Short mmCIF file of C-alpha atoms in Angstrom, two decimals:
data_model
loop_
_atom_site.label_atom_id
_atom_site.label_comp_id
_atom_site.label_asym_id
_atom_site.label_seq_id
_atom_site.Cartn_x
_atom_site.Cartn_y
_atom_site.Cartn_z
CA UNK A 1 158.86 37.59 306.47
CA UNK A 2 157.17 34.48 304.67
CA UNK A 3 157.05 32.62 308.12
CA UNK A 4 155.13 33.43 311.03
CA UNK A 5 155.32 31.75 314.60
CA UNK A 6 151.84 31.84 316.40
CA UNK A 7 151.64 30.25 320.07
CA UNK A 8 149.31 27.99 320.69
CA UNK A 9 150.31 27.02 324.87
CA UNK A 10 152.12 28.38 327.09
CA UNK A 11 153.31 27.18 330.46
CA UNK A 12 154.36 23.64 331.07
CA UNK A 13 153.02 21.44 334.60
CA UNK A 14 155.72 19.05 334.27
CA UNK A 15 159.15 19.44 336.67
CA UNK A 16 161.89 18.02 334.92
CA UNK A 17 164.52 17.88 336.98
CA UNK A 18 167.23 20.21 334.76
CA UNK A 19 164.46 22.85 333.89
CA UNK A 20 163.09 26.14 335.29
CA UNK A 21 160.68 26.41 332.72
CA UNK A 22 157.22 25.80 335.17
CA UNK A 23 158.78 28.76 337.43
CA UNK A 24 159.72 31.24 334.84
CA UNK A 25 156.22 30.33 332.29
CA UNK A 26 153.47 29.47 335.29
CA UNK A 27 151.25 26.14 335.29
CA UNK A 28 150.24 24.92 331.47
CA UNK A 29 147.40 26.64 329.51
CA UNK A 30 145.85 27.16 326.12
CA UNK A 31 144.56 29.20 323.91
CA UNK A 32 141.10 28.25 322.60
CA UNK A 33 140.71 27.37 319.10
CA UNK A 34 138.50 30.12 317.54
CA UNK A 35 141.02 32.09 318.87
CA UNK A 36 143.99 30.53 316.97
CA UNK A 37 141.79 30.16 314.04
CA UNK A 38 141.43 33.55 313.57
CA UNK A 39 144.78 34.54 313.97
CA UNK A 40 146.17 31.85 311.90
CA UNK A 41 143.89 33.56 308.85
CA UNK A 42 145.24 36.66 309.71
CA UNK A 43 149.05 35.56 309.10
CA UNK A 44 148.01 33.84 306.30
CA UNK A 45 147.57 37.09 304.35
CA UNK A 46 150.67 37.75 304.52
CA UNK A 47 152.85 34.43 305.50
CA UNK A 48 153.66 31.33 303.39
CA UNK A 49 154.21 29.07 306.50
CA UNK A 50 152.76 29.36 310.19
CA UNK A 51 154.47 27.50 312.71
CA UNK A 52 152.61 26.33 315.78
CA UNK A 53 154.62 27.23 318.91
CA UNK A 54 154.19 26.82 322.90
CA UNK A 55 156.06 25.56 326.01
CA UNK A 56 154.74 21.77 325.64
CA UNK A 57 151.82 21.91 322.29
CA UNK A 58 151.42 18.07 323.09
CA UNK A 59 149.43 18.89 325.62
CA UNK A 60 147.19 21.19 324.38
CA UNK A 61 143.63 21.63 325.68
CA UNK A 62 140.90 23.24 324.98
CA UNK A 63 137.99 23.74 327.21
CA UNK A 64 135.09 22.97 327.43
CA UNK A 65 135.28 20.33 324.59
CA UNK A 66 138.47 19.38 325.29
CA UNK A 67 139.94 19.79 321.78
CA UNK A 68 143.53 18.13 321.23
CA UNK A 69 146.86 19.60 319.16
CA UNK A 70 145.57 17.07 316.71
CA UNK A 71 141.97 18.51 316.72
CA UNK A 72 143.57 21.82 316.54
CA UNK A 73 145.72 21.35 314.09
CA UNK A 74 142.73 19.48 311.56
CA UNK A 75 140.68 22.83 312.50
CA UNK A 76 143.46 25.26 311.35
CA UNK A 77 143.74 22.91 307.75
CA UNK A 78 140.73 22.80 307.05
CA UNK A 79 139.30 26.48 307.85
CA UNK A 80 142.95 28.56 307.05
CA UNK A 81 143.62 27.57 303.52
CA UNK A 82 146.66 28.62 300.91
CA UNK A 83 149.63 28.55 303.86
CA UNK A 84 151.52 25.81 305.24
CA UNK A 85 151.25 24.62 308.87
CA UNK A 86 154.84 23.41 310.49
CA UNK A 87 154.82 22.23 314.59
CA UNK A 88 157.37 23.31 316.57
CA UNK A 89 159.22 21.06 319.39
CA UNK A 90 156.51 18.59 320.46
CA UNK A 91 156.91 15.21 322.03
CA UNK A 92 157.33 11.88 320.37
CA UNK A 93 154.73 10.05 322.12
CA UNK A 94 152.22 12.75 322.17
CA UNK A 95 151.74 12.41 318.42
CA UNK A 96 148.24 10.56 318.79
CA UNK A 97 147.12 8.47 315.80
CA UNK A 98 144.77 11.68 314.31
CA UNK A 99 147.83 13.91 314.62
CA UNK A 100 150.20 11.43 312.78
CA UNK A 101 147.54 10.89 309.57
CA UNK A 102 147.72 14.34 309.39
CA UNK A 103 151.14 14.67 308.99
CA UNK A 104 151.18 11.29 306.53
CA UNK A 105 147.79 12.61 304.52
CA UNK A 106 148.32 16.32 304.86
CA UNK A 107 150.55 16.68 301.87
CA UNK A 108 151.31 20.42 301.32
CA UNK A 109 149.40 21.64 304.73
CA UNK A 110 151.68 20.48 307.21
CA UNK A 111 155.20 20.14 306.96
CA UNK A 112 156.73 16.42 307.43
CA UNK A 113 158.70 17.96 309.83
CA UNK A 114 158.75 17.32 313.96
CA UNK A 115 161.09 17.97 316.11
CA UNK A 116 160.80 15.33 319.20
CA UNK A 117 163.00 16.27 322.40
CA UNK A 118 164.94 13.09 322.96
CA UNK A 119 167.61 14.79 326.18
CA UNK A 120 169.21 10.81 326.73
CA UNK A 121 168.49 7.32 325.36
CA UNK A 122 168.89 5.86 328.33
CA UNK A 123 166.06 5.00 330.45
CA UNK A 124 167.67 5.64 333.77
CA UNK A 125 168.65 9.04 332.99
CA UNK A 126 165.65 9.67 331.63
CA UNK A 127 163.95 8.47 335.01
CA UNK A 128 166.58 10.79 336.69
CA UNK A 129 165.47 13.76 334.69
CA UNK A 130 161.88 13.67 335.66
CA UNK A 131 160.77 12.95 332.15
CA UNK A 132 158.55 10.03 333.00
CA UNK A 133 155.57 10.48 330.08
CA UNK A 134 158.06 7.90 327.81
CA UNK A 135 161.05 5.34 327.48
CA UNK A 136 163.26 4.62 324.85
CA UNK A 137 161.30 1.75 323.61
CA UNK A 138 158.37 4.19 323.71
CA UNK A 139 160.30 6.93 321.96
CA UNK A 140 161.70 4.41 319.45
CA UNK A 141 158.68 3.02 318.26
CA UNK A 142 156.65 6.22 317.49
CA UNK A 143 159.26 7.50 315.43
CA UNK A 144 159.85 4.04 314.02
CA UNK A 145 156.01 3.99 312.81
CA UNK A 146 156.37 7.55 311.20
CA UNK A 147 159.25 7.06 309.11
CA UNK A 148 157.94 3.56 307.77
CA UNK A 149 155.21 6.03 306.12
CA UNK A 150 156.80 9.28 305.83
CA UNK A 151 159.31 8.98 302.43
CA UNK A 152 160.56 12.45 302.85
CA UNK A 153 160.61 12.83 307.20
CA UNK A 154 162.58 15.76 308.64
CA UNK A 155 163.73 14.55 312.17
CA UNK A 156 165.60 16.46 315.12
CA UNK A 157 166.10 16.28 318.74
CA UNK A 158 167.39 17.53 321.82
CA UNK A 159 170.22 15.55 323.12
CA UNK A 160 171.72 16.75 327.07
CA UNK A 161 174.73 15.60 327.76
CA UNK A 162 176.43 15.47 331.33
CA UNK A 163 173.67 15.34 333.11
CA UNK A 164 174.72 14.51 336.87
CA UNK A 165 175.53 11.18 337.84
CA UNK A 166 175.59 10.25 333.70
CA UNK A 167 177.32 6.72 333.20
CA UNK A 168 179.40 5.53 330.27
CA UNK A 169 177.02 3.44 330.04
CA UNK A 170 174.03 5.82 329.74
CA UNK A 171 175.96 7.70 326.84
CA UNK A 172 176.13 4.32 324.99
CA UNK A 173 172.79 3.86 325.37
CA UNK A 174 171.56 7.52 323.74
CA UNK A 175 174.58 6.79 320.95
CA UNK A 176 172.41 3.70 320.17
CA UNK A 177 169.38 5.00 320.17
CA UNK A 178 170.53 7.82 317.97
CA UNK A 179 172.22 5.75 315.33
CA UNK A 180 169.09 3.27 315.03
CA UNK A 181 166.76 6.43 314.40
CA UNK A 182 166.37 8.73 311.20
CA UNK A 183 167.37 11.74 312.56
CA UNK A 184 168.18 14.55 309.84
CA UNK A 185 169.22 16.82 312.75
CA UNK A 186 170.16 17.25 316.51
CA UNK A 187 170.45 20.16 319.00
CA UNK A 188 173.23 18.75 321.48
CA UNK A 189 174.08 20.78 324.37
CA UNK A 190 175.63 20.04 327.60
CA UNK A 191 174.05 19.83 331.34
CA UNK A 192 174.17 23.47 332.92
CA UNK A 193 172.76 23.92 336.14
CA UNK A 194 169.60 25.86 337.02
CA UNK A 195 169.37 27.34 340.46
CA UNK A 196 165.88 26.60 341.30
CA UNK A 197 166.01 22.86 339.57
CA UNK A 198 167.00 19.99 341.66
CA UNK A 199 169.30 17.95 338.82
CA UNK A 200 172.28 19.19 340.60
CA UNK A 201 171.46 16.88 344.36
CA UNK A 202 170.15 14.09 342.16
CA UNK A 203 173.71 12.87 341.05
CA UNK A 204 177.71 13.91 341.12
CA UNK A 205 178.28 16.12 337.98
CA UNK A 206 180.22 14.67 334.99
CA UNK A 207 183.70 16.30 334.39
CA UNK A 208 183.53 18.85 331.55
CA UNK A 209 186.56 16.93 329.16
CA UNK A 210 183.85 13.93 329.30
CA UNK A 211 180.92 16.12 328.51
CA UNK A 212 182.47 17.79 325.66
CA UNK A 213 184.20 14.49 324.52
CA UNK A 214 180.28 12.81 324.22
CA UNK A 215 179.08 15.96 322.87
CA UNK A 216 181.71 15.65 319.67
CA UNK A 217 181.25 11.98 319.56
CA UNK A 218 177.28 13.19 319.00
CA UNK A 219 177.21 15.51 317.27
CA UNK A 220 179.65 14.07 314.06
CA UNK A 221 176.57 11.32 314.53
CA UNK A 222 174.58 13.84 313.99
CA UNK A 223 176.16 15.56 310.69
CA UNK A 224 177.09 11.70 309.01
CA UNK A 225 173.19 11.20 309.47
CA UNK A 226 172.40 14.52 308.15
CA UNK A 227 175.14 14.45 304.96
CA UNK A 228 173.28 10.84 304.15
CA UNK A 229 169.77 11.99 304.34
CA UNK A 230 170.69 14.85 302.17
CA UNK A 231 171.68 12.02 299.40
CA UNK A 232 168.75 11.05 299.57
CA UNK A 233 166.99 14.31 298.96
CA UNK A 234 169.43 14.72 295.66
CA UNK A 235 167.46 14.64 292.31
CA UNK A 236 163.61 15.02 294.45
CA UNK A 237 161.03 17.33 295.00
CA UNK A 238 160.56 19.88 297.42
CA UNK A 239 158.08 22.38 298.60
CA UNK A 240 160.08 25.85 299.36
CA UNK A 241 159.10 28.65 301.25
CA UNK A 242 161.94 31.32 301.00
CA UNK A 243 163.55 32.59 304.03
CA UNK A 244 166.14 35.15 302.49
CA UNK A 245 167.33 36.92 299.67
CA UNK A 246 170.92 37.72 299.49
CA UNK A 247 172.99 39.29 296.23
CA UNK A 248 171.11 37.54 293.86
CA UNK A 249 170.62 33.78 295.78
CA UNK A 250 167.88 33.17 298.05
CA UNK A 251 167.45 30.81 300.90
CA UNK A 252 164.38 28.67 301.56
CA UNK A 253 163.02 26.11 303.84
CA UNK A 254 161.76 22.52 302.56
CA UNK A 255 158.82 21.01 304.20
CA UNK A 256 161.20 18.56 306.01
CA UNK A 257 163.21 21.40 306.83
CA UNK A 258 166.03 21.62 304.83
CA UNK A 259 167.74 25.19 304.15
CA UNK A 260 168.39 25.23 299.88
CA UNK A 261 169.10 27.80 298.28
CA UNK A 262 168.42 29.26 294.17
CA UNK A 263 168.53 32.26 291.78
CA UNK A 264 166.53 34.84 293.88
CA UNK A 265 165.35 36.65 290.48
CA UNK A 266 163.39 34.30 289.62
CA UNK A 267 159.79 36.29 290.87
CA UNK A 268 158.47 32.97 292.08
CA UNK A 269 156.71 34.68 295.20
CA UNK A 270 156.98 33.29 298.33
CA UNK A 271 156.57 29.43 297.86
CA UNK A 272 157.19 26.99 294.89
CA UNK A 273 157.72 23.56 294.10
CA UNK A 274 161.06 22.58 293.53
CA UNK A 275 163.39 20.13 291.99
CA UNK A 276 166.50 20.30 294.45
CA UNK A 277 170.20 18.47 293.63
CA UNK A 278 173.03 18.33 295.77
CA UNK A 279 175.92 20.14 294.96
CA UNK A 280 179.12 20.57 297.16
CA UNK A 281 177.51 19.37 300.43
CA UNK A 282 174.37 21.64 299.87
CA UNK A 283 171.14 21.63 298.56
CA UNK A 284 170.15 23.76 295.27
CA UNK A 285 166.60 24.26 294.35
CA UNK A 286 165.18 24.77 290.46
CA UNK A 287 161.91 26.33 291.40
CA UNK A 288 159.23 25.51 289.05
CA UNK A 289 155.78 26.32 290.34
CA UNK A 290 154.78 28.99 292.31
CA UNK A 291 151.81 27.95 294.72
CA UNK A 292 152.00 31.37 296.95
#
């Protein structure tokens, strides 16, 4: 109960290729600010964290003054105080410069957290999947520019593998791009076919001991990149909001989204600051002070 989810968007006018998303949600639209505003105070009553969701938030809008997610996002820090603002899955390249000082300057308002859907690292699969608003390169470098002035940077992705008429080659190409990147998490899943989307006349499908072979060889990527960020994390501070309390432990979520978990009876509230270690593989917190 100390994190609420309020949606910003809904809808998406993009047709990727895999995705049913624009038939089953309708064309893209959003909310207007005052609107959000309001809401956002009224979670904040009772919620330590509010995280921004919708179908595609990078393309939020609103009329008639044309406010951005970054405009948004500097309206809901500056007007909702005393709660921490967290986006959900937005795209790499729609992090405009105002949206990425925000996350850089916005120290205990919003979360150092994104969550950039990657799907392949190869350019021609990318092409192939309708996702034409980036590249690699263009992927690379955004996420290259964060981390150079993020020190604590929560990272994760979606990674599709299989998708029809995928190469060797393309899969080298995303296990690159993945091992040059900071990721702290991914979300790999294989190609599955849609009936109304058109991925499955684009290419020949990818036989399913390949797919799940490139799925394993990603995702233990994935957890090696994870176990070393966590190093990094051991001995440093964190700002908690807890998630659970179970038999005496609790379970909390760092602003670069890391699950730790502590002594539940210590009557911290809802968020602290934290010292966390590493201990077994896992992150433990020492709350100190409370700031909801």
């Amino acid at each position: 109960g100390s994190r609420a989810w309020l949606r910003i968007q809904d809808g998406c006018d993009e047709h990727c290729t895999f995705c049913a998303t624009t038939v089953a949600r309708g064309p893209n639209r959003s909310r207007p600010v005052k609107e959000i505003v309001r809401e956002a105070g009224f979670l904040a009553q009772s919620h330590a964290e509010i995280v921004l969701t919708g179908i595609h938030i990078g393309t939020y809008r609103d009329d008639p003054d044309g406010t951005s997610l970054s405009g948004l996002v500097s309206t809901l820090v500056e007007r909702v105080p005393d709660v921490r603002f967290r986006l959900s899955s937005v795209e790499a390249t729609e992090i405009d410069e105002h949206l990425a000082y925000l996350l850089i300057n916005a120290g205990e308002r919003l979360a150092s957290h994104i969550h950039a859907p990657l799907q392949s690292g190869s350019d021609r699969v990318l092409r192939r999947m309708g996702r034409h608003w980036y590249t690699s390169d263009a992927y690379r470098a955004r996420i290259e520019w964060l981390a150079e002035r993020l020190p604590v940077f929560g990272l994760g992705a979606d990674v599709m593998v299989g998708f029809p008429g995928e190469t060797d080659g393309d899969h080298r190409e995303t296990v690159a791009l993945v091992s040059d990147l900071p990721f702290t998490y991914l979300h790999v899943f294989p190609y599955s076919e849609r009936p109304v989307a058109s991925a499955s006349r684009i290419g020949p499908p990818v036989d399913p001991r390949t797919v799940a072979e490139r799925s394993g060889e990603l995702r233990r990527l994935a957890e090696g990149k994870k176990e070393r960020y966590l190093k990094t994390r051991d001995g440093g501070e964190a700002d908690v909001v807890m998630i659970s309390r179970r038999g005496g432990r609790a379970e909390g979520v760092t602003e670069d989204f890391l699950t730790v978990s502590f002594d539940s009876d210590l009557g911290l509230g809802r968020r602290f600051a934290a010292s966390v270690y590493l201990r077994s593989g896992d992150l433990v917190a020492e709350p100190a002070t409370a700031l909801v």
